[in-house]
Short mmCIF file of C-alpha atoms and ligand atoms in Angstrom, two decimals:
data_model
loop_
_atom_site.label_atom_id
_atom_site.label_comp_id
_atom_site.label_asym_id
_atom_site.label_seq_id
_atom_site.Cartn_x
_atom_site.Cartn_y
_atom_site.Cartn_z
CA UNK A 57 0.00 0.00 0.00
CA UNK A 58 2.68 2.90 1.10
CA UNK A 59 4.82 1.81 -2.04
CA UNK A 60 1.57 2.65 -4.07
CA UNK A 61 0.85 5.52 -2.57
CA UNK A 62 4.58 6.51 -3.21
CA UNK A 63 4.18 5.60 -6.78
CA UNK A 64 0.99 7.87 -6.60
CA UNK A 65 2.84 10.95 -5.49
CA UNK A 66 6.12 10.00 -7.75
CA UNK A 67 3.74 10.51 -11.03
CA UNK A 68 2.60 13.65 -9.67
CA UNK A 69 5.98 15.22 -9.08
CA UNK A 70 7.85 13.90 -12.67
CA UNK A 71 9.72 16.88 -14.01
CA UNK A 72 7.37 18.80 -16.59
CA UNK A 73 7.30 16.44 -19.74
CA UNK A 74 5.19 19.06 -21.86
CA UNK A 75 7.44 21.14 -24.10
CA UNK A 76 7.15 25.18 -23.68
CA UNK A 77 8.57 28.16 -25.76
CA UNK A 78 12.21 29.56 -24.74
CA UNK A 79 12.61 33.09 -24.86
CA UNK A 80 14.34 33.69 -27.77
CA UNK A 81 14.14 31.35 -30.97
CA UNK A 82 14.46 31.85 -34.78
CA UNK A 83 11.50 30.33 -37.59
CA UNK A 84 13.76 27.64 -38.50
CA UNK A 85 14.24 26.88 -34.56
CA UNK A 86 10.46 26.69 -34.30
CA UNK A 87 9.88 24.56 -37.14
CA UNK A 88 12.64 22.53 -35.79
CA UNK A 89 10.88 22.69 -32.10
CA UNK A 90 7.99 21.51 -32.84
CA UNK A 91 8.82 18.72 -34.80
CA UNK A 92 10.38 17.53 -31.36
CA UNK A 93 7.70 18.24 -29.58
CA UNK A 94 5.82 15.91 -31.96
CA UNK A 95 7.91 13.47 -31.77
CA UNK A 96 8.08 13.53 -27.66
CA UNK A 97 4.14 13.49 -27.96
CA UNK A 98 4.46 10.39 -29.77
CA UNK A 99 7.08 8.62 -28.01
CA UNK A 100 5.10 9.66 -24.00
CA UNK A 101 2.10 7.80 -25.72
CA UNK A 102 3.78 5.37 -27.46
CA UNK A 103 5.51 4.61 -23.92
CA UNK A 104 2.74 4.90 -21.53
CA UNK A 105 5.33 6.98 -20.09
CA UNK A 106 5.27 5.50 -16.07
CA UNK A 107 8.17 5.08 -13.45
CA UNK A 108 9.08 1.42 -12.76
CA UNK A 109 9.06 1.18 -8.65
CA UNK A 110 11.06 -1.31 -6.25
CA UNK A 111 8.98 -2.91 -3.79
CA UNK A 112 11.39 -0.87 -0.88
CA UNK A 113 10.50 1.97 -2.46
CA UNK A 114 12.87 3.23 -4.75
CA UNK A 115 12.65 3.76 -8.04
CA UNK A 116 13.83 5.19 -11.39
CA UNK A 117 13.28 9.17 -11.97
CA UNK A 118 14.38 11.04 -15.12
CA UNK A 119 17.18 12.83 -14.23
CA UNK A 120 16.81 16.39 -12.22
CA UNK A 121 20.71 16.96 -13.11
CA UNK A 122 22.61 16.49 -16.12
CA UNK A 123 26.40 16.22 -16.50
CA UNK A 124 26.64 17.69 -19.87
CA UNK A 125 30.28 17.99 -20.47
CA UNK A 126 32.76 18.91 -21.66
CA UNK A 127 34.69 15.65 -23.02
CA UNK A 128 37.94 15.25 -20.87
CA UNK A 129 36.99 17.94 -18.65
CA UNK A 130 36.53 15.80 -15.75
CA UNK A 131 32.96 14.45 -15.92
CA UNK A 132 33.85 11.22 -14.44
CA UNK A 133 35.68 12.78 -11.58
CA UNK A 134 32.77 15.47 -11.10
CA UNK A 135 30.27 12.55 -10.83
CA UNK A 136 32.47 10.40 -8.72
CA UNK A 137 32.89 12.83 -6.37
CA UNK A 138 29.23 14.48 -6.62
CA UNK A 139 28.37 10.42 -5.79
CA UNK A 140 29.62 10.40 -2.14
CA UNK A 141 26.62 12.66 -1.30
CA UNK A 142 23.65 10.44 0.10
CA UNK A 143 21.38 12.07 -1.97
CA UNK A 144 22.61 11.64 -5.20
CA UNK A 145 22.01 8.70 -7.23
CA UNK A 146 23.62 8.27 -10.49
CA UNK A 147 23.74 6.36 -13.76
CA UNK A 148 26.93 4.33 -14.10
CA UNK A 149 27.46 4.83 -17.62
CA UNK A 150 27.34 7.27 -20.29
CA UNK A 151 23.93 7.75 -21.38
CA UNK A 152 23.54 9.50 -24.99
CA UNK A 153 20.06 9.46 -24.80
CA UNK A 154 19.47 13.11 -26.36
CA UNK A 155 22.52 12.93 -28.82
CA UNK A 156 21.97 9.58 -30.95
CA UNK A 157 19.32 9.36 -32.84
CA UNK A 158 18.83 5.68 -32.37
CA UNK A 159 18.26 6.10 -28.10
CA UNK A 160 16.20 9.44 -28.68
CA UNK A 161 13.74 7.26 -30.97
CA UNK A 162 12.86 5.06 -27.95
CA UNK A 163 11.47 7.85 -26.19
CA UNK A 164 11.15 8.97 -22.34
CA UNK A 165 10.34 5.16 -20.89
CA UNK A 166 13.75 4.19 -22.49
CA UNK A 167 15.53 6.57 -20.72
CA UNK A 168 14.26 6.40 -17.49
CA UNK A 169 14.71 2.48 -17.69
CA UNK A 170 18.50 3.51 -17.84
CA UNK A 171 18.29 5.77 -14.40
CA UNK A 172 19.27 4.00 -11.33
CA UNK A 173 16.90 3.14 -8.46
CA UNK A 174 16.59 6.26 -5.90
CA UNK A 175 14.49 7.25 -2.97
CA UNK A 176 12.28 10.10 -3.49
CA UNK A 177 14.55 12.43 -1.53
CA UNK A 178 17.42 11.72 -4.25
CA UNK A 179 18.47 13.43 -7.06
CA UNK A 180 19.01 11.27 -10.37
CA UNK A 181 22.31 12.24 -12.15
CA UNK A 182 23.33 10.94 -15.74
CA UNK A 183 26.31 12.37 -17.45
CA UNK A 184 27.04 12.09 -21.03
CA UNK A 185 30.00 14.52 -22.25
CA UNK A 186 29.54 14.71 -25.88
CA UNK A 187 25.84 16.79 -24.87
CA UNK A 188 27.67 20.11 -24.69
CA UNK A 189 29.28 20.10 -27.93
CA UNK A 190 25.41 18.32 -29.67
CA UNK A 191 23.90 20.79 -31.33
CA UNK A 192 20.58 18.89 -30.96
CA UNK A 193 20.49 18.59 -27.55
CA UNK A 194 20.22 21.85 -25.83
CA UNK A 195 16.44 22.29 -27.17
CA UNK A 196 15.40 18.25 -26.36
CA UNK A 197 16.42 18.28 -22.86
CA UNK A 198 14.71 21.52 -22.68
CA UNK A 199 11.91 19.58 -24.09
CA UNK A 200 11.89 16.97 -21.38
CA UNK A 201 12.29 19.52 -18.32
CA UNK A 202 12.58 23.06 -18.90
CA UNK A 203 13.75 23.52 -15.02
CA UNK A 204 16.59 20.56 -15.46
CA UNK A 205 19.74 21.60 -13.07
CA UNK A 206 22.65 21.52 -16.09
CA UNK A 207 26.53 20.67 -14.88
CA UNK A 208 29.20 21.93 -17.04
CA UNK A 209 32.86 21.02 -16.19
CA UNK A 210 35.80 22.64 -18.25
CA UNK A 211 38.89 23.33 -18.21
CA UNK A 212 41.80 24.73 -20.09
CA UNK A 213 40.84 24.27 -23.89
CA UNK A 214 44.56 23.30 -25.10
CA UNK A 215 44.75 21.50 -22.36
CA UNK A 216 41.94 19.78 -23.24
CA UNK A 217 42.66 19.40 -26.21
CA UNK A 218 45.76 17.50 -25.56
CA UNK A 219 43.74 15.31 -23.48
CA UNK A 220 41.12 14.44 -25.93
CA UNK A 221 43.74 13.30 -28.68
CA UNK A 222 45.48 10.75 -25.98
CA UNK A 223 42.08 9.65 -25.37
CA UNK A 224 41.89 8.62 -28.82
CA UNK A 225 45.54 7.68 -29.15
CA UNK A 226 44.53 5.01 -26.27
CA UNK A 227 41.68 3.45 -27.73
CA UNK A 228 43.88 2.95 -30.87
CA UNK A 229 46.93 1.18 -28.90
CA UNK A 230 44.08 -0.73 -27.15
CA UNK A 231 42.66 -2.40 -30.35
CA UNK A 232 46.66 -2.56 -31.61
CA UNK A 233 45.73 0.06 -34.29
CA UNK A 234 48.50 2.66 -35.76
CA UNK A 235 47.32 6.20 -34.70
CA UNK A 236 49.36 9.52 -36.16
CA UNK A 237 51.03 11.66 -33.87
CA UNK A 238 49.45 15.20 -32.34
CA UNK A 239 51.64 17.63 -34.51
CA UNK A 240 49.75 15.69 -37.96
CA UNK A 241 46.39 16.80 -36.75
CA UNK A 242 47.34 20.27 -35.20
CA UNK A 243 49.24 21.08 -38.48
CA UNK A 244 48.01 21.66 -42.13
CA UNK A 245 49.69 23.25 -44.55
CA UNK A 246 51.88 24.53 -42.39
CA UNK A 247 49.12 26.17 -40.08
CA UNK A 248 47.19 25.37 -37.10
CA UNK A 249 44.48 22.91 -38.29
CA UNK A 250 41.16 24.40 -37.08
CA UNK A 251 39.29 21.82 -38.43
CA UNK A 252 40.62 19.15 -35.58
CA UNK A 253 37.75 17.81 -33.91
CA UNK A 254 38.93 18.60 -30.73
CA UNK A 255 39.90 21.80 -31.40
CA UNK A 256 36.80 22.45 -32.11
CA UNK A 257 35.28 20.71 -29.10
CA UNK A 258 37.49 23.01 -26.97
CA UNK A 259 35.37 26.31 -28.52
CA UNK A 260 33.57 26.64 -25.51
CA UNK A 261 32.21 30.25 -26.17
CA UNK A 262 30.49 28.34 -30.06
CA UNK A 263 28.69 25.54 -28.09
CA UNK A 264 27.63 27.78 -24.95
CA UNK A 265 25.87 30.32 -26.91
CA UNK A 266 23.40 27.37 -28.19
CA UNK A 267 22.77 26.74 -24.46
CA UNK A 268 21.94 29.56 -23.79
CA UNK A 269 19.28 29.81 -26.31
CA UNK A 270 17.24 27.16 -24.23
CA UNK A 271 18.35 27.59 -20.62
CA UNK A 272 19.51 31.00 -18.23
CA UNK A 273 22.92 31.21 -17.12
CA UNK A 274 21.72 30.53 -13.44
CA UNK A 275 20.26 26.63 -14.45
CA UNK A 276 24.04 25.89 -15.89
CA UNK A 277 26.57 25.33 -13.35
CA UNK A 278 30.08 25.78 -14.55
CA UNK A 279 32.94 24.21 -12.66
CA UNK A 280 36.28 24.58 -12.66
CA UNK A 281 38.23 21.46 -14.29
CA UNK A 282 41.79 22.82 -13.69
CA UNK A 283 40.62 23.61 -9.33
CA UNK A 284 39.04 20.43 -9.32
CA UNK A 285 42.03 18.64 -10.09
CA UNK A 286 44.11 20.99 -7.51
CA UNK A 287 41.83 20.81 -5.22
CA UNK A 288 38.59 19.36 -5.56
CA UNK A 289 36.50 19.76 -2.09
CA UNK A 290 35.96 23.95 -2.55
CA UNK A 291 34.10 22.81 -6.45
CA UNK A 292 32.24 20.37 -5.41
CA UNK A 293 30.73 22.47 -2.33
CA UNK A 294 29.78 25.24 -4.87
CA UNK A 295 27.79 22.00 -6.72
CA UNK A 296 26.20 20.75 -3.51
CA UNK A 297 24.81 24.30 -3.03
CA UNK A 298 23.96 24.73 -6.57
CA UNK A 299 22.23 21.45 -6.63
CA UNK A 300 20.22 22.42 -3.36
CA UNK A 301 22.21 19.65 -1.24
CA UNK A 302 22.84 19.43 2.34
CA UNK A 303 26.44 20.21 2.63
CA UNK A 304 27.41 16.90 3.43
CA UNK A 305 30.59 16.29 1.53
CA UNK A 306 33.33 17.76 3.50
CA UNK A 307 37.01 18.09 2.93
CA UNK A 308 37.88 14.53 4.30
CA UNK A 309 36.71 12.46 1.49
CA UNK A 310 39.69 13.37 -0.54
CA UNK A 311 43.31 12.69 -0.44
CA UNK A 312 46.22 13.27 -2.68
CA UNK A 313 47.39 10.64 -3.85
CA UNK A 314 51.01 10.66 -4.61
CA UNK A 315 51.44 7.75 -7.11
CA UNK A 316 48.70 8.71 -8.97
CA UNK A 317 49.22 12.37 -8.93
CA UNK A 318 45.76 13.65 -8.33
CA UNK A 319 43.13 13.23 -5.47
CA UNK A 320 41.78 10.19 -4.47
CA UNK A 321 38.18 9.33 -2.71
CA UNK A 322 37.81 8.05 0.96
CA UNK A 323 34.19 6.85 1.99
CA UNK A 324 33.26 5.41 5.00
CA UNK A 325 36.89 4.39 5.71
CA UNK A 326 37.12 2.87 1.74
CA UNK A 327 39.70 4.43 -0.71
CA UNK A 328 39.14 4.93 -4.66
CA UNK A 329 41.24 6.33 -6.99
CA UNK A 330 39.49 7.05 -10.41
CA UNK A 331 40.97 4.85 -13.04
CA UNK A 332 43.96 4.47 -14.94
CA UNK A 333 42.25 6.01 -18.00
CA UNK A 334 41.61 9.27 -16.04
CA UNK A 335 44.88 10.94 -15.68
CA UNK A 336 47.19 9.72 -17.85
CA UNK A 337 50.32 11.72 -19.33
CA UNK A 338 49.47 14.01 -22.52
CA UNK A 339 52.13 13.86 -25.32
CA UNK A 340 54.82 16.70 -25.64
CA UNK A 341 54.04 18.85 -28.12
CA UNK A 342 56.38 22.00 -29.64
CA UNK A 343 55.81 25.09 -27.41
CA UNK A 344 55.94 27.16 -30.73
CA UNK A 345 53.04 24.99 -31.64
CA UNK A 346 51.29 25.18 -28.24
CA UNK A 347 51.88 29.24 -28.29
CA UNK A 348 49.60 29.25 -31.51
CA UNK A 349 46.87 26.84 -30.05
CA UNK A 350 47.11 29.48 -26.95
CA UNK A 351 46.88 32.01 -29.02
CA UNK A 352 43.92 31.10 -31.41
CA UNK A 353 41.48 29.92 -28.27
CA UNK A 354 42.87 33.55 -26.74
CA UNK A 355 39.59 35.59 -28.82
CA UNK A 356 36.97 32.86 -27.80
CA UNK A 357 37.86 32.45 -24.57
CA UNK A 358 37.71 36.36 -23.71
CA UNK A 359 34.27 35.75 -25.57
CA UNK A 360 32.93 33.20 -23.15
CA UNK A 361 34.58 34.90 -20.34
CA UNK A 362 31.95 37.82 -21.27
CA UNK A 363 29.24 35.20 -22.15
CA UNK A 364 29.41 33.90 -18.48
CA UNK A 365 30.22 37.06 -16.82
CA UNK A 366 33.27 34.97 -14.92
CA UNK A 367 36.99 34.50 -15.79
CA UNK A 368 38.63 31.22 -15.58
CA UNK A 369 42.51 31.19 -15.29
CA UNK A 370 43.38 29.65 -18.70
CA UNK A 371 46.05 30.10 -21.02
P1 A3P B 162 43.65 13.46 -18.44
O1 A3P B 162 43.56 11.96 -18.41
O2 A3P B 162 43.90 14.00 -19.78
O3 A3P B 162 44.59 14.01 -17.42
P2 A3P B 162 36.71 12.96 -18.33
O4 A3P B 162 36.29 12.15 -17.15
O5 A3P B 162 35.73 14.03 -18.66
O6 A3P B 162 37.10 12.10 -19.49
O7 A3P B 162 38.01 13.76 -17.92
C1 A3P B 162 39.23 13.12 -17.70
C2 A3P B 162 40.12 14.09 -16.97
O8 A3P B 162 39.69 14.24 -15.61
C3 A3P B 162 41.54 13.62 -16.85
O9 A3P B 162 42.21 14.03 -18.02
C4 A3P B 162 42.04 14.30 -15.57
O10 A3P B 162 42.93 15.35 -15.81
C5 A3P B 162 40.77 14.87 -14.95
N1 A3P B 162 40.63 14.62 -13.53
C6 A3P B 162 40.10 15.52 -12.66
N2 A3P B 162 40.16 15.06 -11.43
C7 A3P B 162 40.72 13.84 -11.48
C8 A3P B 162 41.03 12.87 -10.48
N3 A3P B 162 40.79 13.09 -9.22
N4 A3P B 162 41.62 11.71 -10.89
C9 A3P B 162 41.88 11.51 -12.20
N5 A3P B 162 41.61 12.39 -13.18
C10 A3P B 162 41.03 13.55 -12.83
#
């Protein structure tokens, strides 16, 4: 009986599912809008859109809180480390619900079945990186909750940039594949190649502005990448107060750890280090090379610096 009541009161407070208007949006962005909202229509009916619920009590919410990137900007430490609160439940692995077509097409029911179980008093987390730099996804998960708490981690674009090719460097050593070296995808002709994916990945002020088009700076919570590795406790207490949390994280659950050369988790007497993917050494590159990658993020960074109305101490 109390687990239907629960279920009762968990259908009445799902996160708004009916699409509204953002403030500002072009003919082309309405056309596209409500073709969405069509196709969210369908996929709620389709779905008989309901929450599946435990018999103790729990069970699986949309998300209130999104980890939308950046790629290699420390999503997977944010979430660890947002995960020691008690009232955060998250989704172990990447999601890409509102980014591939082929998950979007099985509609709200599909997602949710991908949410962990929580208690009522928890906030579902999912975090899929490659959301920030989507340019699809900004007006869908404004479609799904117009209110949704948004989590952006980044941190020095070259930096990240340099990080983002080793990812990719790995994966190739891991399946025994050949993969060129940096300088053959910063270079053409002689100049800094632009067109690099991750380059362009690392254009923070570009992918923000769509963002912004959907949701107010106040629902996006930026955090520092570059503090968080220095020292994570102060960022994630700015998160636990964005996110409305008890401030129950404290400075404890971390600890430098000196073979692995960044901070480590301790909970309830256990100790994690993140794994050996997350971390690893970045390739040297030419510092005449680095000055120009420095120097062409220099203009869009100022740009998002003014976007944001904050300053983040990057090259
Ligand atoms: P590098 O491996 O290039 O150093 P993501 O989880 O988004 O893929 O980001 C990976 C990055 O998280 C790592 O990039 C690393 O610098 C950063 N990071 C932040 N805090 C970390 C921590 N405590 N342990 C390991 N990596 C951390």
């Amino acid at each position: 009986m109390a687990a239907l009541l629960l279920g009762a009161l968990l259908l009445i407070v799902q996160p708004h599912i009916v699409p509204s208007r953002p403030a500002v949006i072009s003919k082309a962005e309405a056309t596209s809008q409500s073709v969405q909202k069509e196709l969210l229509k369908k996929t709620v009916l389709k779905n008989d859109f309901k929450g599946n619920i435990h018999f103790n009590g729990s069970c699986q919410q949309l998300p209130q809180t999104i980890i939308i990137g950046v790629r290699k900007g420390g999503t997977r430490a944010l979430l660890e480390m947002l995960s020691l609160h008690p009232d955060i439940a998250s989704a172990e692995s990447e999601v890409h619900f509102f980014d591939w077509e082929d998950h979007y097409g099985n509609g709200l029911q599909w997602y949710m079945n991908q949410m962990p179980f929580s208690y009522p008093h928890q906030i579902t987390v999912e975090k899929t990186p490659a959301y920030f730099t989507s340019p699809k996804v900004p007006e869908r998960i404004y479609n799904m909750n117009q209110s949704m708490r948004l989590l952006l981690i980044l941190r020095d674009p070259s930096e990240r940039v340099l990080s983002d090719y080793t990812q990719v460097f790995y994966n190739h050593v891991q399946k025994h594949k050949p993969y060129p070296s940096i300088e053959e995808f910063l270079i053409k002709d002689g100049e800094l190649n632009v067109d690099y994916k991750a380059i362009n990945r690392s254009l923070y002020y570009f992918h923000m502005q769509n963002w912004l088009k959907y949701f107010p700076l106040d629902c996006i919570h930026i955090v520092d990448g570059d503090k968080l590795i220095k020292d994570p406790f102060p960022e994630i207490e700015k998160v636990e107060r964005f996110l409305r949390l008890s401030p129950q994280i404290n400075a404890s659950n971390f600890y430098f750890n000196k073979t692995k050369g960044f901070y480590c988790l301790r909970d309830s007497g256990r100790e994690r280090c993140l794994h050996e993917s997350k971390g690893r050494a970045h390739p040297h590159v030419d510092s005449h090379l680095l000055d120009k990658l420095h120097e062409y993020f220099h203009e869009p960074n100022r740009k998002f610096f003014e976007l944001v109305g904050r300053t983040f101490d990057w090259h």
